[in-house]
Tab-separated table of C-alpha atoms and ligand atoms in Angstrom:
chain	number	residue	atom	x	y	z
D	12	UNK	CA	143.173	111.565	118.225
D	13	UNK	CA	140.774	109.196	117.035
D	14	UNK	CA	137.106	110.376	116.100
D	15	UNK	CA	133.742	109.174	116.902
D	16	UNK	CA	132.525	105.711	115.422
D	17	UNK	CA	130.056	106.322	112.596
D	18	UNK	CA	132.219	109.605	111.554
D	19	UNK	CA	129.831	111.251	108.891
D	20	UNK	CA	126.060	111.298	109.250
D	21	UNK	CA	123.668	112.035	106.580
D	22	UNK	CA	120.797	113.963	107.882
D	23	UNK	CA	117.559	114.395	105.805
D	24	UNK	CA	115.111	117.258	106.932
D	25	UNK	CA	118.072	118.490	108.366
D	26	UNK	CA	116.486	122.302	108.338
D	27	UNK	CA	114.466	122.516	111.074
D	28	UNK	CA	113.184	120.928	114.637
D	29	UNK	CA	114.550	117.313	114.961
D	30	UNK	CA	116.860	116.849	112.070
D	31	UNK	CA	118.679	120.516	112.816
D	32	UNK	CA	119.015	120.037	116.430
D	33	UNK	CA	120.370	116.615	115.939
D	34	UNK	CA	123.103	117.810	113.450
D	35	UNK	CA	124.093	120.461	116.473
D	36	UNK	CA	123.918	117.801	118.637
D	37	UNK	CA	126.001	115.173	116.812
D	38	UNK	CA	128.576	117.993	115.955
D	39	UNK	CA	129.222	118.350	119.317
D	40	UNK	CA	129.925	114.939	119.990
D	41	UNK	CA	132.775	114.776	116.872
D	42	UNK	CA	130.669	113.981	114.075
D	43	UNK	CA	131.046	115.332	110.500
D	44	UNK	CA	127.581	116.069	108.739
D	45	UNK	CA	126.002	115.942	105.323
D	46	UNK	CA	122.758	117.648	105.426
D	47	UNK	CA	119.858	118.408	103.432
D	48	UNK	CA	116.430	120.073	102.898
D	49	UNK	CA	114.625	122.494	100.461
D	50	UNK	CA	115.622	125.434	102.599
D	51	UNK	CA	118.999	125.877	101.928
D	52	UNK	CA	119.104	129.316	103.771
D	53	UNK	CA	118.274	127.217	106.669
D	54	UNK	CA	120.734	124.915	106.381
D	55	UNK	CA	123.653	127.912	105.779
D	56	UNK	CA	122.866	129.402	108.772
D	57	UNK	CA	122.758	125.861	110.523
D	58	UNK	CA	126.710	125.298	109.114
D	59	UNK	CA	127.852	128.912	110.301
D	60	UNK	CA	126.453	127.926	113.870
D	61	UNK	CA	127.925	124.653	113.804
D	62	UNK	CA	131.414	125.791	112.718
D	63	UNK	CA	131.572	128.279	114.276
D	64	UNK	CA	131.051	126.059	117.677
D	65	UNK	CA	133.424	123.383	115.999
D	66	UNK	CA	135.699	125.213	113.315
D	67	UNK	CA	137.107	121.690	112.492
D	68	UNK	CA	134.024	119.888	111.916
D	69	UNK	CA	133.016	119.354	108.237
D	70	UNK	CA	129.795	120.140	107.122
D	71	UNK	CA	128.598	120.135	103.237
D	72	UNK	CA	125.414	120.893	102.597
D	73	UNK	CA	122.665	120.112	99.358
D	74	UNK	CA	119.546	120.880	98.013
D	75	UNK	CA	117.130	118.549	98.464
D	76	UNK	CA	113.171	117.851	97.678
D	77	UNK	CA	112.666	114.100	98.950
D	78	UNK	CA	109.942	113.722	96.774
D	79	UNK	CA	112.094	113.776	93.537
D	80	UNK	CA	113.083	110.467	93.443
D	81	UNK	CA	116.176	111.431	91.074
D	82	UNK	CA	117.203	114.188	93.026
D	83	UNK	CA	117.236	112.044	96.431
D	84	UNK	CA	120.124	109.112	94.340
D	85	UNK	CA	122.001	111.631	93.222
D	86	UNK	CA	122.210	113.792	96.775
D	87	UNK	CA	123.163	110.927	98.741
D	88	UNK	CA	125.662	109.769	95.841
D	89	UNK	CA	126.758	112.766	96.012
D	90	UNK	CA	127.852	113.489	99.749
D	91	UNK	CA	129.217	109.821	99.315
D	92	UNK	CA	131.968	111.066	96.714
D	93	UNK	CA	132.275	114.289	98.874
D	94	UNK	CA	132.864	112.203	102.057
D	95	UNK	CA	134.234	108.672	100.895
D	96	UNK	CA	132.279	107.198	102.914
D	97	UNK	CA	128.597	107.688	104.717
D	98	UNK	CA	128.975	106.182	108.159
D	99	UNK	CA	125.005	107.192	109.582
D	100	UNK	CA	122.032	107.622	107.404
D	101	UNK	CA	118.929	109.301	109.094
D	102	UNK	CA	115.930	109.707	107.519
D	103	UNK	CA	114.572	112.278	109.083
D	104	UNK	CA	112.391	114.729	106.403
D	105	UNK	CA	108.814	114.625	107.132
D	106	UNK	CA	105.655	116.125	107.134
D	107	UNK	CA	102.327	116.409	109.310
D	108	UNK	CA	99.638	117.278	107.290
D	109	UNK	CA	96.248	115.517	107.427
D	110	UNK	CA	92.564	115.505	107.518
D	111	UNK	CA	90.148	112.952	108.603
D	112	UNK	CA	89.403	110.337	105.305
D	113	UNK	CA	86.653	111.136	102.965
D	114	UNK	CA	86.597	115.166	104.037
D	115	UNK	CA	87.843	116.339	100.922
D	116	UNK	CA	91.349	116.351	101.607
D	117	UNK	CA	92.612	113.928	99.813
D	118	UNK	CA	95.341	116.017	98.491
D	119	UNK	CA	96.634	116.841	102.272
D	120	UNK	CA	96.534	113.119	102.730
D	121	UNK	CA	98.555	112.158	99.754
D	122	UNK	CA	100.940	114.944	100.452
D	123	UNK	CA	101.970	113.171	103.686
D	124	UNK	CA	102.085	109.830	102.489
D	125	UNK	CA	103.934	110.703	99.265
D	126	UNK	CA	106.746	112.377	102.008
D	127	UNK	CA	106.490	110.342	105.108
D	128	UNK	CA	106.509	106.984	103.135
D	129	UNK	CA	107.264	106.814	99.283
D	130	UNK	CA	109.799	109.300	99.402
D	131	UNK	CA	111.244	107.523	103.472
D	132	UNK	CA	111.480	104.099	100.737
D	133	UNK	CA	113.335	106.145	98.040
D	134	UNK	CA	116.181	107.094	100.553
D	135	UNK	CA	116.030	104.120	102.154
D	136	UNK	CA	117.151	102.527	98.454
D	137	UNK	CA	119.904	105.296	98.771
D	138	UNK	CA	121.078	104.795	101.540
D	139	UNK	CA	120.892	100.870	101.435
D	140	UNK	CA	122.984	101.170	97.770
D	141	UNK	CA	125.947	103.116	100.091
D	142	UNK	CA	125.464	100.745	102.954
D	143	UNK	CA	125.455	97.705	100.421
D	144	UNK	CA	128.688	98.524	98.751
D	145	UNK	CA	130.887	99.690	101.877
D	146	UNK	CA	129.497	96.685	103.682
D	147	UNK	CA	129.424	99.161	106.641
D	148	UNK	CA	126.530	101.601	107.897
D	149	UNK	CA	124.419	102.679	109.992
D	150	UNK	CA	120.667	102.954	108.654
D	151	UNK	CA	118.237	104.953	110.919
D	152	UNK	CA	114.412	105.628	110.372
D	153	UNK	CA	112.713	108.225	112.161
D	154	UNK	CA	109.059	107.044	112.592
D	155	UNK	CA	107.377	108.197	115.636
D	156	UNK	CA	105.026	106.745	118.070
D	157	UNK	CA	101.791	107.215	116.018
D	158	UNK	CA	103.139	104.235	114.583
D	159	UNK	CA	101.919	102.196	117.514
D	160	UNK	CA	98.237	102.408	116.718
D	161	UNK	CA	96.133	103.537	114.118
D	162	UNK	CA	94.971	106.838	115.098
D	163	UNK	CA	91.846	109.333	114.101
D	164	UNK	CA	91.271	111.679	112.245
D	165	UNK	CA	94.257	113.920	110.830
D	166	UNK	CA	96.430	111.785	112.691
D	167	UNK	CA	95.351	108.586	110.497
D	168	UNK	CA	97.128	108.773	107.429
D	169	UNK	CA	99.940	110.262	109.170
D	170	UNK	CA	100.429	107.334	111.742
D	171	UNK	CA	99.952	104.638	108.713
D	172	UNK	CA	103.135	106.323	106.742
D	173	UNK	CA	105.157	105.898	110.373
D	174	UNK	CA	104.012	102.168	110.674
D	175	UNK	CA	104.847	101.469	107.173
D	176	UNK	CA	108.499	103.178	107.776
D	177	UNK	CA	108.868	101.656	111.378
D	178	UNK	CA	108.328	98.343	108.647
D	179	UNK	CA	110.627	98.993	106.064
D	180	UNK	CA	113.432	99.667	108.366
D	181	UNK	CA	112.488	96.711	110.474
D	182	UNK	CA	112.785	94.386	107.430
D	183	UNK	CA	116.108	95.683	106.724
D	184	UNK	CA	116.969	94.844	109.742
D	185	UNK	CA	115.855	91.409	109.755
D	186	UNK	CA	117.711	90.816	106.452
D	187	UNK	CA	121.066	92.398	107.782
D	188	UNK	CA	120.725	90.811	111.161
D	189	UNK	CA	124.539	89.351	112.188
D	190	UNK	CA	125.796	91.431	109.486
D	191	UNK	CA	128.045	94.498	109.229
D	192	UNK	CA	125.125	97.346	108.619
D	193	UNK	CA	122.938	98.167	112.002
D	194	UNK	CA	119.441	99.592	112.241
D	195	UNK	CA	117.809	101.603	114.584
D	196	UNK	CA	113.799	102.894	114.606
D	197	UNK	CA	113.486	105.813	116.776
D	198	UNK	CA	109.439	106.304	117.660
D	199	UNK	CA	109.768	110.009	118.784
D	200	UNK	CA	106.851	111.413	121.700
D	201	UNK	CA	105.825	115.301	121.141
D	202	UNK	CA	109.207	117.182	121.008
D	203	UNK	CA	109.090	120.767	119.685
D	204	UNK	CA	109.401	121.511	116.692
D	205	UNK	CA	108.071	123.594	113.828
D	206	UNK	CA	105.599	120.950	112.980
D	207	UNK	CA	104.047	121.264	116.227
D	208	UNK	CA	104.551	124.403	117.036
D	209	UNK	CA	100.626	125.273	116.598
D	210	UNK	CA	99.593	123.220	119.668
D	211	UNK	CA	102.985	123.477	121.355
D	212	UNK	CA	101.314	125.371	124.494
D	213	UNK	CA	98.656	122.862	124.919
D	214	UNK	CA	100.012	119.445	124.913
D	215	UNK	CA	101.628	118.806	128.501
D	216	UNK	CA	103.634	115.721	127.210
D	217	UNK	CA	105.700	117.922	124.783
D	218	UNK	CA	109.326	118.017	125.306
D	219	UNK	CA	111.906	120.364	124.206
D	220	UNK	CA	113.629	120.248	121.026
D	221	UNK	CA	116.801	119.979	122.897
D	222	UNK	CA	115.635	117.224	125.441
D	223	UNK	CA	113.742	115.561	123.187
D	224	UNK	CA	117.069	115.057	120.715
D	225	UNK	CA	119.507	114.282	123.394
D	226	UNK	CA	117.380	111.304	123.808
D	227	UNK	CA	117.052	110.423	120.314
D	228	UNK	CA	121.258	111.045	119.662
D	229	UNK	CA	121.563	109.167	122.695
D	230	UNK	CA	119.599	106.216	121.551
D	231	UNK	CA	120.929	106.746	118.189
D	232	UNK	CA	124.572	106.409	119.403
D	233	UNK	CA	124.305	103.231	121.328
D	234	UNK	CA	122.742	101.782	117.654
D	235	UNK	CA	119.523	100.351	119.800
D	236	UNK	CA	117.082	98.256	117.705
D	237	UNK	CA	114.490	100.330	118.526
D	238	UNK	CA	113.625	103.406	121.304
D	239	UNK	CA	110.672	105.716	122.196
D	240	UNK	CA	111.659	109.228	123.275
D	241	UNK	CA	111.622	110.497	124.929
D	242	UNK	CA	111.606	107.064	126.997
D	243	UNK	CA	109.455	108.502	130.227
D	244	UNK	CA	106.246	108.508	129.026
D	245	UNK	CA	106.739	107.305	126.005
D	246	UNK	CA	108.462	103.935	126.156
D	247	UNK	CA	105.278	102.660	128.963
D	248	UNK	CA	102.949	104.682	126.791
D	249	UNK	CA	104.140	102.254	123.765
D	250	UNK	CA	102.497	99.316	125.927
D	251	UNK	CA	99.446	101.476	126.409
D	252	UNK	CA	98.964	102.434	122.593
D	253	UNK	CA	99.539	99.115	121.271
D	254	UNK	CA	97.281	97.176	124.217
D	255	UNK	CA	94.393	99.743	125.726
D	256	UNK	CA	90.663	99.012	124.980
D	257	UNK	CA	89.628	100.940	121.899
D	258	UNK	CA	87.215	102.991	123.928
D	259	UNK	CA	90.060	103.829	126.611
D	260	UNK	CA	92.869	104.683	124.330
D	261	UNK	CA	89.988	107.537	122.247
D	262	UNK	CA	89.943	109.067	125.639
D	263	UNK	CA	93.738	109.256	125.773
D	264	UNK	CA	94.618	110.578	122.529
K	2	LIG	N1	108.329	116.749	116.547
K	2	LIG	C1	107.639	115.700	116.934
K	2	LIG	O1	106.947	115.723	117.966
K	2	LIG	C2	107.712	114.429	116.133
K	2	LIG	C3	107.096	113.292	116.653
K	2	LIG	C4	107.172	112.117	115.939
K	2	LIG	C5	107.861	112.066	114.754
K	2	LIG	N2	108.441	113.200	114.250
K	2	LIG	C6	109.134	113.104	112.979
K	2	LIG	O2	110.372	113.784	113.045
K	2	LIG	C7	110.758	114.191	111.740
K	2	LIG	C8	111.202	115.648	111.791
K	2	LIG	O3	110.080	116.470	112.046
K	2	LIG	P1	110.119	117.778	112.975
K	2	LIG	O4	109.222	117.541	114.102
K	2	LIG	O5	111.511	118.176	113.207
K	2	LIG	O6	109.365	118.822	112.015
K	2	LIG	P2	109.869	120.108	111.219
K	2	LIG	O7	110.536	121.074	112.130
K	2	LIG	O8	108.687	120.557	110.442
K	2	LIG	O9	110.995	119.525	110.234
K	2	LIG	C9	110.682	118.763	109.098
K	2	LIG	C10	111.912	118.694	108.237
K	2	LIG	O10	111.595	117.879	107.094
K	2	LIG	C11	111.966	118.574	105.937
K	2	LIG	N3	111.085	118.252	104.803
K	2	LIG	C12	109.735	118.270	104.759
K	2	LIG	N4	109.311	117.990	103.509
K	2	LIG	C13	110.442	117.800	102.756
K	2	LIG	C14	110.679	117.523	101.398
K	2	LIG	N5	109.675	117.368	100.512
K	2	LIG	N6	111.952	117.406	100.968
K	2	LIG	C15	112.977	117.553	101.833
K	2	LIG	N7	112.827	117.826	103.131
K	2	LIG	C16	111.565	117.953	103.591
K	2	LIG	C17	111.885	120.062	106.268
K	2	LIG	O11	112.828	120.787	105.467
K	2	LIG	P3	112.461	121.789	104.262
K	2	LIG	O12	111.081	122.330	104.524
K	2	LIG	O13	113.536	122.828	104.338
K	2	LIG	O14	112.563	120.943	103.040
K	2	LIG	C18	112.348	120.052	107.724
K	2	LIG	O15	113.747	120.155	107.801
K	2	LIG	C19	109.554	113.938	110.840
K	2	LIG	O16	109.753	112.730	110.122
K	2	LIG	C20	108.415	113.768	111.839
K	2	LIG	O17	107.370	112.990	111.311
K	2	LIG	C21	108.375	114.387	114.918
């Protein structure tokens, strides 16, 4: 019996919310799964689930802080010897911390950006070194739709480091475009997680972890250029966030 296309998908982040319910997720549709994160507790317990479900999928696991550049090469190289090959890349690991500019937090601010984007461009290079010399890949950024519009206050420097992946992964994509390795930006909505779980109960719009990634594997498995999910709002909302009068959209958000 053949397996499903893109076999083995690297998840980063792969610990919690998102990146753990996708690797559940894309278990259950065949896949094999290298996954990562600091918490490597989290991610044992995540592979005795997993196998449990699906004793013959195969699921190594590695140590990883995204923000040590050496560490993040030699990860990735390393599920690549493990696996032969690296079908999926998605880079997932991310952070939400912020504070309104010039409050004192720099360091809160930095922190994010140092994750969400400097680190996002180290596995990019990573991944794009795989991709490059099996000709073959699938490279997916997980930005999110704060990336639409710049946005206030702890959300600012939060929503920059999205934009500036949502970039990256679209230049890729214009580089590789008739070519062998395929790109896909996913701009998730509010889907539960343990970065939101603080205003969880508040924010009407917020989907369930598992709703939310069904739509994400979903769009992630037909390759699409680019999706907001979960599509209803979010996909009109895009229009919204990237068109409304300034003074309308401060009311919204
Ligand atoms: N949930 C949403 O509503 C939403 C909306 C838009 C975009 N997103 C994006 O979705 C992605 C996943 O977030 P989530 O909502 O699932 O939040 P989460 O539950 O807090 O998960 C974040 C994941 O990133 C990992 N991570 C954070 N810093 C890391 C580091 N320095 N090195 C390695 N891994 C690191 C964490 O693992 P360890 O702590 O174990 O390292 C964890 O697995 C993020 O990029 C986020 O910006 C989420």
């Amino acid at each position: 019996m053949s397996g499903p296309k893109r076999k083995t998908i690297l998840i980063t982040g792969a610990s919690s919310g998102l990146g753990a319910e996708m690797a559940r997720q894309f278990a259950d549709l065949g896949h094999d799964l290298a996954l990562c994160a600091r918490r490597i507790e989290k991610l044992e317990a995540l592979r005795a689930e997993i196998v449990a479900a699906h004793p013959d999928r195969r699921v190594e696991l590695r140590t990883l802080d995204v923000n040590d550049d050496e560490q993040v090469f030699e990860v990735f190289r390393g599920f690549k010897k493990d696996f032969g090959s690296i079908d999926r890349v998605v880079i997932n690991a991310g952070l939400g911390k912020g504070a309104p500019l010039g409050t004192g937090r720099y360091d809160a601010n930095k922190e994010t950006a140092m994750t969400n984007f400097v680190a996002a461009l180290a596995q990019s290079e990573a991944a794009m070194e795989i991709f490059r010399e099996q000709n073959a890949g699938h490279f997916v950024m997980i930005s999110s739709m704060s990336a639409m519009r710049g946005m206030p206050k702890t959300m600012t420097t939060y929503a920059a480091t999205k934009a500036g992946v949502a970039h990256l992964a679209e230049g890729l994509r214009m580089e590789l475009h008739g070519k062998p390795i395929k790109v896909t930006v996913i701009y998730p909505g509010y889907i539960a997680s343990e970065m939101n779980e603080g205003i969880a109960g508040d924010q009407p719009l917020m989907a369930s972890t598992e709703k939310g990634v069904q739509a994400i594997v979903s769009a992630i498995e037909k390759e699409k250029a680019s999706a907001c999910v979960p599509p209803l709002p979010w996909a009109p909302m895009s229009v919204v966030m990237k068109h409304a009068p300034l003074p309308l959209l401060k009311r919204l958000i």
